[in-house]
Short mmCIF file of C-alpha atoms and ligand atoms in Angstrom, two decimals:
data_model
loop_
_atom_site.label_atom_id
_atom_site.label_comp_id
_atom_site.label_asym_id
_atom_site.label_seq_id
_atom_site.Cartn_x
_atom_site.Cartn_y
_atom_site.Cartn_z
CA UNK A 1 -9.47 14.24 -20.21
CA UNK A 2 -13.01 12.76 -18.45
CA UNK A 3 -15.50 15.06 -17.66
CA UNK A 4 -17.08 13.13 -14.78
CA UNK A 5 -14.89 10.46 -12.54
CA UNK A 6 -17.31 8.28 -10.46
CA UNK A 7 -14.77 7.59 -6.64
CA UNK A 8 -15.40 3.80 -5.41
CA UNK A 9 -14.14 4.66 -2.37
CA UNK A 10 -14.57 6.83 1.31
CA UNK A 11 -12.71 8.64 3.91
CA UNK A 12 -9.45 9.98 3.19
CA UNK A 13 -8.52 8.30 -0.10
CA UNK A 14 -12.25 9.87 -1.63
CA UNK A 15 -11.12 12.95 -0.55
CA UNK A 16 -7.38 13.04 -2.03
CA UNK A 17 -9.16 11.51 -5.29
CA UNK A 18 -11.72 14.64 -5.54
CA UNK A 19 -8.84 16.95 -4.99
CA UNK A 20 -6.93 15.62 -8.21
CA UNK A 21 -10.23 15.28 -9.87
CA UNK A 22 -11.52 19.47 -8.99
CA UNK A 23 -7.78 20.85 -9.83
CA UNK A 24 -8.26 19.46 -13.26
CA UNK A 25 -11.93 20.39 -14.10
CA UNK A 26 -12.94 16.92 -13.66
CA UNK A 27 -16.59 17.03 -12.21
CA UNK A 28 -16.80 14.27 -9.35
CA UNK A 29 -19.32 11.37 -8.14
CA UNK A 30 -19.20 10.14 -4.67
CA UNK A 31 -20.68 6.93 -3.57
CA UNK A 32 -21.47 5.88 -0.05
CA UNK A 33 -23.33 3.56 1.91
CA UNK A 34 -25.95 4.32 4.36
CA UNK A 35 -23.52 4.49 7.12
CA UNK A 36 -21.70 7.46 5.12
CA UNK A 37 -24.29 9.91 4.99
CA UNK A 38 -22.69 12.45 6.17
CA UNK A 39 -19.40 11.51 5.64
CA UNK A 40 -16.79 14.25 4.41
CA UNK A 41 -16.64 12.55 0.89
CA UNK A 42 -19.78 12.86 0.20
CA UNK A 43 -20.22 16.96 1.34
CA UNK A 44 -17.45 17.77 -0.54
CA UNK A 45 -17.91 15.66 -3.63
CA UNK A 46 -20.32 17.45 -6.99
CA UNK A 47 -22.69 14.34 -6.64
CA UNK A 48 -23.42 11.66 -4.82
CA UNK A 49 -25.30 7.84 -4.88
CA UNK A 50 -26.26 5.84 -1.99
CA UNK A 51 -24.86 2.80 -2.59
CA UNK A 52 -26.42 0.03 -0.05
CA UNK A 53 -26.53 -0.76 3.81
CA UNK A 54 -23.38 -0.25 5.99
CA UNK A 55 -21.39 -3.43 5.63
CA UNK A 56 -19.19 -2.99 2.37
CA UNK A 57 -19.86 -6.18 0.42
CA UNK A 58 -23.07 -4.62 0.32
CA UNK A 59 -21.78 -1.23 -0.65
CA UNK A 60 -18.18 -0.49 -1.79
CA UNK A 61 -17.72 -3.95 -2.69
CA UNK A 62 -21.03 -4.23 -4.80
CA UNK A 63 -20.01 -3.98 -8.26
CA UNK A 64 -23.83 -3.70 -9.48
CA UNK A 65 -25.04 -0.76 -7.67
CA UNK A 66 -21.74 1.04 -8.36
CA UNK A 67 -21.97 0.43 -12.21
CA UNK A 68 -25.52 1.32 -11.73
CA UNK A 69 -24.52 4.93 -10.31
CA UNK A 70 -22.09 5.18 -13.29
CA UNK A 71 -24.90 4.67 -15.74
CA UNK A 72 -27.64 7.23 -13.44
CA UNK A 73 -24.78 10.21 -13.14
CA UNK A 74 -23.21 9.57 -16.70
CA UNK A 75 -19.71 9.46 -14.76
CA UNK A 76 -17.06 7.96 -17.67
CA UNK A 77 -14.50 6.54 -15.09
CA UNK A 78 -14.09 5.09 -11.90
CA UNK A 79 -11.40 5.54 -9.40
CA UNK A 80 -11.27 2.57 -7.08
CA UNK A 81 -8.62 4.39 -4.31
CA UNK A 82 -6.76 1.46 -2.65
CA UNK A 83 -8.84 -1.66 -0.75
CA UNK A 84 -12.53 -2.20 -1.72
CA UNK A 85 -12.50 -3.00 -5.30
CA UNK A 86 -8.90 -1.36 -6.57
CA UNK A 87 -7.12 -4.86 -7.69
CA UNK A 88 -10.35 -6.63 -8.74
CA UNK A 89 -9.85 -8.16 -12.16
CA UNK A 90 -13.12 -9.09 -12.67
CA UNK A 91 -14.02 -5.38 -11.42
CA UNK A 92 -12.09 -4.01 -14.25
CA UNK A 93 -13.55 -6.21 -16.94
CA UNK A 94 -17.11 -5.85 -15.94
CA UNK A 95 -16.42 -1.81 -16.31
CA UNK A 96 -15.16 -2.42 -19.73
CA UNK A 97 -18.08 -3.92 -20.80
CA UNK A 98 -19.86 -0.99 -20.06
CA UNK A 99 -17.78 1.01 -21.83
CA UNK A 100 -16.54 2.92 -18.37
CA UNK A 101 -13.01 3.17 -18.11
CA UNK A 102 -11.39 1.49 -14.90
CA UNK A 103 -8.51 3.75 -13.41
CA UNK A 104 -5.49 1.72 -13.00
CA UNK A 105 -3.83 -1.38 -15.30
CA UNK A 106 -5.43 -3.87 -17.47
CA UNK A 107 -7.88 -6.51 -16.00
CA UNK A 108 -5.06 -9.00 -17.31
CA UNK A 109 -2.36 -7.27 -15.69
CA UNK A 110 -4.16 -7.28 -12.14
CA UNK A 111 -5.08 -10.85 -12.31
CA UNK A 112 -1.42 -11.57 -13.24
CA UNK A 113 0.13 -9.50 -10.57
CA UNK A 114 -2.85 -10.87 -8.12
CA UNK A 115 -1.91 -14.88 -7.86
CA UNK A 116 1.58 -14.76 -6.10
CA UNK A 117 2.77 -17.54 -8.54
CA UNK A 118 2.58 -15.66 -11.63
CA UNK A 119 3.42 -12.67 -10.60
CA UNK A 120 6.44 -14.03 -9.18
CA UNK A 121 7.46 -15.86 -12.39
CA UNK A 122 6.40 -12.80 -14.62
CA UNK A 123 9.22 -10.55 -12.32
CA UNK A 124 12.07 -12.89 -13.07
CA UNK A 125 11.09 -13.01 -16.86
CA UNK A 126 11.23 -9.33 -16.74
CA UNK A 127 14.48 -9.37 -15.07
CA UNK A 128 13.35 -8.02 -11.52
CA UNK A 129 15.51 -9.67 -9.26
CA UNK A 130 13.33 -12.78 -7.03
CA UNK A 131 13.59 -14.81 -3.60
CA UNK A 132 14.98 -18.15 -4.39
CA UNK A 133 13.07 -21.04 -4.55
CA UNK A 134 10.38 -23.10 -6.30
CA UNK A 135 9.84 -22.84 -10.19
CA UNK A 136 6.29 -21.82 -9.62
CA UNK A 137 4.17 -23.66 -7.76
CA UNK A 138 4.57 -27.06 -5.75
CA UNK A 139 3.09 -29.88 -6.58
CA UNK A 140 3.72 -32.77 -3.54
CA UNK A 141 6.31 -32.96 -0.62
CA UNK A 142 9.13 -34.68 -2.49
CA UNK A 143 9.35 -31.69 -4.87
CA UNK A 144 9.07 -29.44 -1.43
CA UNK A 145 12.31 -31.36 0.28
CA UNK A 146 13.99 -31.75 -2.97
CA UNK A 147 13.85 -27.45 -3.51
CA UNK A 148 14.75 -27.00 -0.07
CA UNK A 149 17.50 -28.41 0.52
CA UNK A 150 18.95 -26.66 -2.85
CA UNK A 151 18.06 -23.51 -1.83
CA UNK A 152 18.97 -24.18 2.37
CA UNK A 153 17.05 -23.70 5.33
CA UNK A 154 15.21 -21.98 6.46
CA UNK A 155 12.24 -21.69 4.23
CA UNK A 156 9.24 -20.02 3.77
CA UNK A 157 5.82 -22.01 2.26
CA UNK A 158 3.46 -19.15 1.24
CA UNK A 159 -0.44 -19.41 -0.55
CA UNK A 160 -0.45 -18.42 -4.02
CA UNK A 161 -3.50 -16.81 -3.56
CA UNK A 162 -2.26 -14.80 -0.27
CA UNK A 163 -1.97 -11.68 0.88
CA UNK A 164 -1.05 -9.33 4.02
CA UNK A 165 0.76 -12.23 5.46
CA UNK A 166 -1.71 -15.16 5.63
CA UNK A 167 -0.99 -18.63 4.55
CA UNK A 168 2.55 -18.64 5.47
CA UNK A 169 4.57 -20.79 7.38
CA UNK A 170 8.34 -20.87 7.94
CA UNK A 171 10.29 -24.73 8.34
CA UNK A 172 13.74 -24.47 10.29
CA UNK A 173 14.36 -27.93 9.08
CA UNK A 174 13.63 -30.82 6.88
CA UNK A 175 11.53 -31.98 10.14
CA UNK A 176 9.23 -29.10 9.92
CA UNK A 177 8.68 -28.96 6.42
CA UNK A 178 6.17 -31.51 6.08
CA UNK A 179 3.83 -30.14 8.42
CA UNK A 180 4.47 -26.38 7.63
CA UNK A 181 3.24 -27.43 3.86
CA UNK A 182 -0.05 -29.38 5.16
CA UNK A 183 -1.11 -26.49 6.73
CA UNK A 184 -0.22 -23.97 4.73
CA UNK A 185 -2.12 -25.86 1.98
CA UNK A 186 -5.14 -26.60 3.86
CA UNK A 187 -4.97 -23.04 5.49
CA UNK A 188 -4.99 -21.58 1.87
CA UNK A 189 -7.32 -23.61 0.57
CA UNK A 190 -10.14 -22.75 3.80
CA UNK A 191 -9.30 -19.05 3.18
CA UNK A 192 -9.32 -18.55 -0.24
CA UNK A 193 -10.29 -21.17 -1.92
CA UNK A 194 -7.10 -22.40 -3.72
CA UNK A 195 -4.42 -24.30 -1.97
CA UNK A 196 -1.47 -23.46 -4.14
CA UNK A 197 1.86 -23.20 -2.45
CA UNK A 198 4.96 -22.14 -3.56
CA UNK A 199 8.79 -22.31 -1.33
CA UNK A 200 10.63 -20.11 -0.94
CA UNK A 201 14.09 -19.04 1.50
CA UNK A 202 12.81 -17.66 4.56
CA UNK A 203 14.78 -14.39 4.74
CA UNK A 204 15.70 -13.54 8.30
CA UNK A 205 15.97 -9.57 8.82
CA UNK A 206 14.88 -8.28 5.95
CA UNK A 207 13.53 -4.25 5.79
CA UNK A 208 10.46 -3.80 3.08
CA UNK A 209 11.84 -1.71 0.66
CA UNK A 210 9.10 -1.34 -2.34
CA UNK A 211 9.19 1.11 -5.90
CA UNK A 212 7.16 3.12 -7.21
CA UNK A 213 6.75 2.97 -10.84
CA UNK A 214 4.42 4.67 -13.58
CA UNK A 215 3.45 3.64 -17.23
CA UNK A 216 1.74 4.97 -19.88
CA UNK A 217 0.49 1.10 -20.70
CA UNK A 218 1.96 2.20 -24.31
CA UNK A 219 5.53 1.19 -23.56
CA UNK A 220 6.74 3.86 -21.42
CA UNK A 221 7.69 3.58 -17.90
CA UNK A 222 9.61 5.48 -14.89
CA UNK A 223 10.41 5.03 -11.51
CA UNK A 224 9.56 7.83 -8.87
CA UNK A 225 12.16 5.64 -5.96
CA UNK A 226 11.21 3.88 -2.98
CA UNK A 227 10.01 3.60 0.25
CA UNK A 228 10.86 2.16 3.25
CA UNK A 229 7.38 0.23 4.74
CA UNK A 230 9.59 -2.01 7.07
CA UNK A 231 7.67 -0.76 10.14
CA UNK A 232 4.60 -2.77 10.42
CA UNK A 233 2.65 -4.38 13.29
CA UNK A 234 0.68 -7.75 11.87
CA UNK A 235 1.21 -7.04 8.20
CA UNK A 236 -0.16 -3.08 8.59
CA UNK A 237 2.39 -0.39 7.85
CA UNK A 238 2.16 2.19 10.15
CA UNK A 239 4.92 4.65 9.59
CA UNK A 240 6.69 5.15 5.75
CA UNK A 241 9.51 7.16 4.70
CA UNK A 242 11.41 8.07 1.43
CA UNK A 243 14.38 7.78 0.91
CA UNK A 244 14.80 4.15 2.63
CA UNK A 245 17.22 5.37 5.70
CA UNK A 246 19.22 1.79 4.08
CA UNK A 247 19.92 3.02 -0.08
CA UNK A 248 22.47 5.74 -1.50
CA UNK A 249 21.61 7.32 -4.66
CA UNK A 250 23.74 4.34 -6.98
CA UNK A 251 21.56 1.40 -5.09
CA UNK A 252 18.39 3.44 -5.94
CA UNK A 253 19.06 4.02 -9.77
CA UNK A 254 20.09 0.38 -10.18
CA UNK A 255 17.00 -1.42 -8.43
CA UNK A 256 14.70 1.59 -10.21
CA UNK A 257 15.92 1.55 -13.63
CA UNK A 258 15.57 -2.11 -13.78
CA UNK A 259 11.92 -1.94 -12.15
CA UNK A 260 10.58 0.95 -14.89
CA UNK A 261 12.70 -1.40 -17.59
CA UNK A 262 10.29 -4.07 -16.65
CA UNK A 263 6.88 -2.23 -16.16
CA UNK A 264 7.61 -0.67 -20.14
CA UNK A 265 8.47 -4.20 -21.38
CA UNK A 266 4.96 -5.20 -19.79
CA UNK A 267 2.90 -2.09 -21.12
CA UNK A 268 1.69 -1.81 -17.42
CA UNK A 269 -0.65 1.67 -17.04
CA UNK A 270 -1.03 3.51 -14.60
CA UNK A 271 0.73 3.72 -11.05
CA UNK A 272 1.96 0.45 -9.67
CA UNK A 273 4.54 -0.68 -6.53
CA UNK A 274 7.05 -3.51 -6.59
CA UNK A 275 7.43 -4.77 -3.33
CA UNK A 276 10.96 -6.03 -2.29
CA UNK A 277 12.60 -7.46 0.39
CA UNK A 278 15.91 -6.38 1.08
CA UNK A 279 18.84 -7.63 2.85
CA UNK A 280 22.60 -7.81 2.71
CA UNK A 281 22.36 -5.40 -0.21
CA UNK A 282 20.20 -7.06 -2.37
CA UNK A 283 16.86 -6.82 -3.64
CA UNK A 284 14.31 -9.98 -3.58
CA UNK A 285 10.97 -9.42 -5.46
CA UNK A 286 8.24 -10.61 -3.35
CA UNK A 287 4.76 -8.75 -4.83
CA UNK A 288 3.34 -6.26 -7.02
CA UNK A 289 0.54 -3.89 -5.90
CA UNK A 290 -1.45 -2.92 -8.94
CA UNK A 291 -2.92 0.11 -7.43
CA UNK A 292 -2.25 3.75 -5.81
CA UNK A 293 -1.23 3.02 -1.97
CA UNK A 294 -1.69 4.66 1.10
CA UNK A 295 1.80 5.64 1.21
CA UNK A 296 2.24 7.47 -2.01
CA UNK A 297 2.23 11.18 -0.59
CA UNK A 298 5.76 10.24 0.81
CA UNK A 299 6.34 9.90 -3.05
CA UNK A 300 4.73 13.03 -4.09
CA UNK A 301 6.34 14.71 -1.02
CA UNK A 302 10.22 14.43 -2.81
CA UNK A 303 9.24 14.15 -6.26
CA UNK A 304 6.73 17.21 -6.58
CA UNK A 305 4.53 14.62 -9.23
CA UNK A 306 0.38 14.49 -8.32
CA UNK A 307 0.13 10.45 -8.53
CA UNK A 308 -3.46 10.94 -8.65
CA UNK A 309 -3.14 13.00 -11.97
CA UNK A 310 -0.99 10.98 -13.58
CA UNK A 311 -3.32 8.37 -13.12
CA UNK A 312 -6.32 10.26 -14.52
CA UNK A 313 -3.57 11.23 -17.28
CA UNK A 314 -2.62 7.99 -18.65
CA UNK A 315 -6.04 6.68 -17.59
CA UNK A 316 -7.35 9.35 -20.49
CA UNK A 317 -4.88 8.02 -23.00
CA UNK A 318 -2.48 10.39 -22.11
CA UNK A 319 1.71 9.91 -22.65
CA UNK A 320 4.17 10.46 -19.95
CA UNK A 321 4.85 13.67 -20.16
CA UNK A 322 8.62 12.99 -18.59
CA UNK A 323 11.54 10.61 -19.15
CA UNK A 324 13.47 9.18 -16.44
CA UNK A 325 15.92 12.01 -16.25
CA UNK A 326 13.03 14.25 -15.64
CA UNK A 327 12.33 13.04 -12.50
CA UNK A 328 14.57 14.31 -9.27
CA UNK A 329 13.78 13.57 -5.62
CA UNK A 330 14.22 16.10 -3.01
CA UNK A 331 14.60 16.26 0.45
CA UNK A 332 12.98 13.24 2.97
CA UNK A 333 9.26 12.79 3.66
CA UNK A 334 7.53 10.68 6.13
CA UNK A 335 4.15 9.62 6.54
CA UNK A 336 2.43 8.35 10.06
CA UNK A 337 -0.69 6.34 9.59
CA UNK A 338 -3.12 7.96 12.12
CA UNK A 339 -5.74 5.13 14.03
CA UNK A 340 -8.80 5.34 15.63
CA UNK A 341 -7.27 2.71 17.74
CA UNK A 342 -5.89 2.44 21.42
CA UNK A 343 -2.55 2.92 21.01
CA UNK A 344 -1.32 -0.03 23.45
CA UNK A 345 -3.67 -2.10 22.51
CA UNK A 346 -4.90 -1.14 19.17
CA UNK A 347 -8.62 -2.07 19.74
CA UNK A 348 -10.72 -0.46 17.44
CA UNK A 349 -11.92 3.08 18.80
CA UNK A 350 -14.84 4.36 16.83
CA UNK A 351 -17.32 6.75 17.73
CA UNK A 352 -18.16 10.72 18.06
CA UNK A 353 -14.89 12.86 17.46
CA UNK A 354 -15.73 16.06 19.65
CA UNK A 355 -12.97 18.07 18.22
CA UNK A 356 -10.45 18.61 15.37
CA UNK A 357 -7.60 20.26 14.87
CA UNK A 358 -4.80 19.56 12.65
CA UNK A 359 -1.33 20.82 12.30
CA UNK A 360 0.26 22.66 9.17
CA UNK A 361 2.98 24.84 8.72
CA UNK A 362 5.49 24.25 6.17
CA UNK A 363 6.74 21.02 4.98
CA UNK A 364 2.90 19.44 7.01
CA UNK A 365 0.65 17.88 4.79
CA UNK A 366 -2.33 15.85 6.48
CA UNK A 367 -5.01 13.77 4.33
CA UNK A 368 -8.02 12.71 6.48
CA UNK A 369 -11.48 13.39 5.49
CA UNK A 370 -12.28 13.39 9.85
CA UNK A 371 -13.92 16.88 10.84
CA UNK A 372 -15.53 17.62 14.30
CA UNK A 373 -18.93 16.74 14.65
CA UNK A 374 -18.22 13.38 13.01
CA UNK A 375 -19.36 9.87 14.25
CA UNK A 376 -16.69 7.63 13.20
CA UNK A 377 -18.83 4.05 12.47
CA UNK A 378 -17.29 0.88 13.19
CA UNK A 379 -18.06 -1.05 9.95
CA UNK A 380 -14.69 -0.08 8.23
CA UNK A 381 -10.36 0.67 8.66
CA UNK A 382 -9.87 2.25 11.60
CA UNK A 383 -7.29 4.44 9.36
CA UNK A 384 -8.88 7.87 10.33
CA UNK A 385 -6.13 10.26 8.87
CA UNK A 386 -2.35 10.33 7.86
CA UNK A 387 0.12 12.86 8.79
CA UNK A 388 3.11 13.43 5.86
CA UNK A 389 5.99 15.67 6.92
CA UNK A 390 8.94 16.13 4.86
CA UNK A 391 11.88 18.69 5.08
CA UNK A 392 15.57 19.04 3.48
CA UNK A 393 17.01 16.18 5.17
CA UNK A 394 16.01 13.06 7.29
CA UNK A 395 17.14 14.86 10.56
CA UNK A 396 15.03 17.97 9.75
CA UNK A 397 11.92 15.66 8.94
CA UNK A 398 12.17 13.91 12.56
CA UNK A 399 12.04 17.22 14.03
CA UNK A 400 8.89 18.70 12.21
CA UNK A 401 7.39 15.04 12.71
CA UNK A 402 8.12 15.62 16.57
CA UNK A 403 6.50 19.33 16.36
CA UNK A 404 3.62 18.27 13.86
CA UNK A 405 2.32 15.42 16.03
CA UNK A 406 1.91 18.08 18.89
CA UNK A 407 -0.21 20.19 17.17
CA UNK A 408 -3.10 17.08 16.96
CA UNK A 409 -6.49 17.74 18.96
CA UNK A 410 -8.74 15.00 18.18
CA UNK A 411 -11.35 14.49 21.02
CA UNK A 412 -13.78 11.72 21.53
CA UNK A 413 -11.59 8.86 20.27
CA UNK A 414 -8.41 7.21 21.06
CA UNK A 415 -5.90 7.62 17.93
CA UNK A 416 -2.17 5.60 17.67
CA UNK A 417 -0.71 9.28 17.99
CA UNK A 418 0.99 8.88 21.51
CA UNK A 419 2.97 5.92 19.60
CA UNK A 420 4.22 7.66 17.74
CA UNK A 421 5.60 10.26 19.87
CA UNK A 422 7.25 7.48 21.69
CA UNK A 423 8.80 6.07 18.80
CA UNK A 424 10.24 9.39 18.09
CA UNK A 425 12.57 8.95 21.52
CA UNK A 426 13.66 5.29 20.29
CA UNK A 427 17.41 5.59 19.10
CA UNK A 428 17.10 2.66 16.25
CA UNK A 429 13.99 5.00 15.14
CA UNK A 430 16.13 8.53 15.14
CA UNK A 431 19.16 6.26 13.41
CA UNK A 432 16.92 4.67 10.77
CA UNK A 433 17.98 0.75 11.97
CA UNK A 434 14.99 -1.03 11.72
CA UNK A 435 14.03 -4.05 9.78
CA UNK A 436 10.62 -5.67 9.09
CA UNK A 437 10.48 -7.44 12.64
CA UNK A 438 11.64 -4.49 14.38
CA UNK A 439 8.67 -3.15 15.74
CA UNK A 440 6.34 -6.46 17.02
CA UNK A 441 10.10 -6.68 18.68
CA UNK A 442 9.48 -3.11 20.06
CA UNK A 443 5.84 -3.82 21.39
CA UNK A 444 6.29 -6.65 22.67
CA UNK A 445 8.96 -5.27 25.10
CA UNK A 446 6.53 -2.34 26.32
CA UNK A 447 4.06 -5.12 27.63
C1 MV4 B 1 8.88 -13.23 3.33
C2 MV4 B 1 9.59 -13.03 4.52
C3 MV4 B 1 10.84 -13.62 4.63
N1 MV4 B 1 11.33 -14.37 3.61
N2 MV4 B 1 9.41 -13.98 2.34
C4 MV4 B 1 4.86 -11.03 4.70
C5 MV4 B 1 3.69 -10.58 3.89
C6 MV4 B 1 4.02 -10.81 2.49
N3 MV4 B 1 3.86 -9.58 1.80
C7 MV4 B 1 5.43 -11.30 2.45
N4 MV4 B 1 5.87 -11.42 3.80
C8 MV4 B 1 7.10 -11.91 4.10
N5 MV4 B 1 7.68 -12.68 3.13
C9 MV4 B 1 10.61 -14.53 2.50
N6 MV4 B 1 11.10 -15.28 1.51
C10 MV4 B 1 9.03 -12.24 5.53
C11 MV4 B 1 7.76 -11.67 5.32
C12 MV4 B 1 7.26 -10.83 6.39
C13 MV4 B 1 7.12 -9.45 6.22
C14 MV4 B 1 7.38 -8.83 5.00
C15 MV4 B 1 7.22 -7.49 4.83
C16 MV4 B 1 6.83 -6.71 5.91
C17 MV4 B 1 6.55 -7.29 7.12
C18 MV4 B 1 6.70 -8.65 7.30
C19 MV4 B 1 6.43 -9.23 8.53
C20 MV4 B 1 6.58 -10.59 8.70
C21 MV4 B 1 6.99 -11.39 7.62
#
């Protein structure tokens, strides 16, 4: 196992990092920017580097001064948490060549799972079930009418190179394909620099349904289920739950055992999440994360596995320790992504938190690295904190969710808490019928 893990990352995810890290002897290294000083992270880690001014492409994202910190503590890894640098290829490689080993997958693997293309045609190689549509890329409108009318209207055009929902456009008909491509391409291109499109069918009510998988990047693979993200308000999840109120037990092992099939025929390593859309039964590959998400304590919560130490685990050459019959889920766990945001209109609500207090109790787990005292700055996600509650059954969790979310004093700021306590007296909400549309649909009616 490492002796020292340098964290390339703040707030809550530094924290749940350094927690894994301390439980398994593993001395820490925080880095921060100026804005950070006296962030939570840094107090709590066994070192820390400054790291530049507050805006991160001067700080989290600057690969030089954070390899430079590796070399001045002697830290032998890096844990990139999720964001800043976690599924940067080039991040990974540059690590390797200084002999510090990057936490997560193989610099190949991330660049493969990172251009929507590829990763698309690697899935259907491996036998994960994809979306219809183009071969790959596209290369001029003929081929674009030509693939949709095979595979019907509507359809989706979506950037290779995107990502939380930019540079896609939908075409009802062969009349708005045309200009839904143009702009997609030129949209793509302006953003990121590479105008690659690919078509796909535009799937109408789908719910976000994604796995969670683990290798050894020897061979070895497992799932650990799924969750259910389909609750998001322009492409951010806000509330996540597993089990998926939509999949029995049969649906699950099918969709997983074909998922962990594929990650050991890869020789991925490390933790990684296979984002599907689902609908009418059915499973449609649409991306692969390459890194540990926000949601994974929903994970931990009903399989009793520390994703964070399996990552520093395998990261440390380490086998998987269990096979796939190893693994049993538990109960139902949900996780509420806490804002410092108005929670109407979402604006951005930084500042001086006054007071804390957090709620606990049994089956209450809350990550956030917010204490009182703290000035909250405005240069990063307004993601302040993240309430997981899970119990026996789905019914049991709503409940403690309901009581947990009562306990919360945080003074100063405005947080999205109150919208969640409304959600919690929306029938489709207590019934689990919601799809990936279902609450813009929601917010749009409170206006
Ligand atoms: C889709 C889709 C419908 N059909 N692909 C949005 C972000 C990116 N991860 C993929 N996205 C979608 N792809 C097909 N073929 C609808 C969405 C989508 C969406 C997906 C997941 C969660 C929320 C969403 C909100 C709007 C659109």
């Amino acid at each position: 196992m490492f002796d020292k893990v340098l964290i390339a990352n703040r707030g809550e995810i530094a924290l749940r990092v350094l927690r894994a890290c301390r439980e398994l002897g593993i001395q820490t290294v925080a880095v921060h920017s100026t804005a950070d000083a006296d962030a939570m992270h840094v107090r709590l880690a066994d070192e820390s580097v400054c790291i530049g001014p507050p805006p991160a492409r001067d700080s989290y994202l600057n690969i030089p001064a954070i390899v430079a910190a590796c070399e001045i503590t002697g830290a032998e890894a890096v844990h990139p948490g999720y964001g800043f640098l976690s599924e940067n290829a080039r991040f990974a490689d540059i690590l390797t060549e200084h002999s510090i080993k990057f936490i997560g997958p193989s610099a190949e693997h991330i660049r493969i799972m990172g251009d929507k293309i590829t990763a698309k045609l690697t899935a259907k190689e491996l036998g994960i079930p994809v979306v219809p549509g183009s071969e790959g890329g596209i290369g001029d409108f003929a081929e674009a009418r030509k693939v949709a009318a095979d595979i019907g209207y509507p359809v989706i055009i979506k950037a290779t190179a995107g990502g939380g929902g930019r540079g896609m456009k939908v075409a009802h008909s062969e009349h708005d394909l045309e200009i839904a491509m143009s702009t997609a391409q030129s949209e793509a291109k302006a953003a990121f620099g590479n105008g690659d499109v690919y078509i796909e069918k535009y799937l109408q009510k789908p719910r976000h349904i994604e796995i969670q998988v683990l290798g050894d990047g020897k061979g070895r693979a497992v799932h650990l289920g799924e969750r259910d993200c389909s609750l998001q308000r322009r492409h951010q999840k806000i509330w996540e739950e597993a089990h998926s109120p939509a999949l029995n037990a049969h649906q699950r092992d099918e969709i997983g055992n074909r998922v962990a099939a594929a990650m050991a025929k890869l020789g991925y390593e490390g933790v990684g999440t296979i984002e599907f859309l689902y609908e009418n039964n059915e499973f449609y590959f649409i991306e692969m994360n390459t890194r540990l998400q926000v949601e994974h304590p929903v994970t931990e919560a009903i399989t009793g596995l520390d994703l964070v130490q399996e990552q520093l685990r395998v990261a440390a050459g380490g086998d998987l320790p269990y096979t796939q019959e190893d693994i049993t889920f538990s109960g139902h766990a949900i996780e509420c992504r806490i804002n410092a945001e108005n929670p109407t209109t979402f604006a951005p609500s930084p500042g001086l938190v006054n007071a804390v207090h957090f709620p606990g109790g049994l089956g209450c787990r809350v990550d956030s690295a917010l204490y009182a005292g703290y000035r909250i700055p405005p240069y990063y996600d307004s993601l302040i904190g993240k309430l997981i509650v899970s119990g026996k059954s789905r019914t049991e969790c709503m409940m403690r969710l309901r009581r947990a979310l009562s306990e919360f004093v945080i003074e100063g700021i405005e947080t999205t808490i109150p919208l969640f306590q409304q959600l919690l007296t929306e029938p489709d909400i207590i019934d689990g019928h919601y799809d990936i549309h279902w609450l813009e649909q929601y917010l749009a009616r409170q206006v």
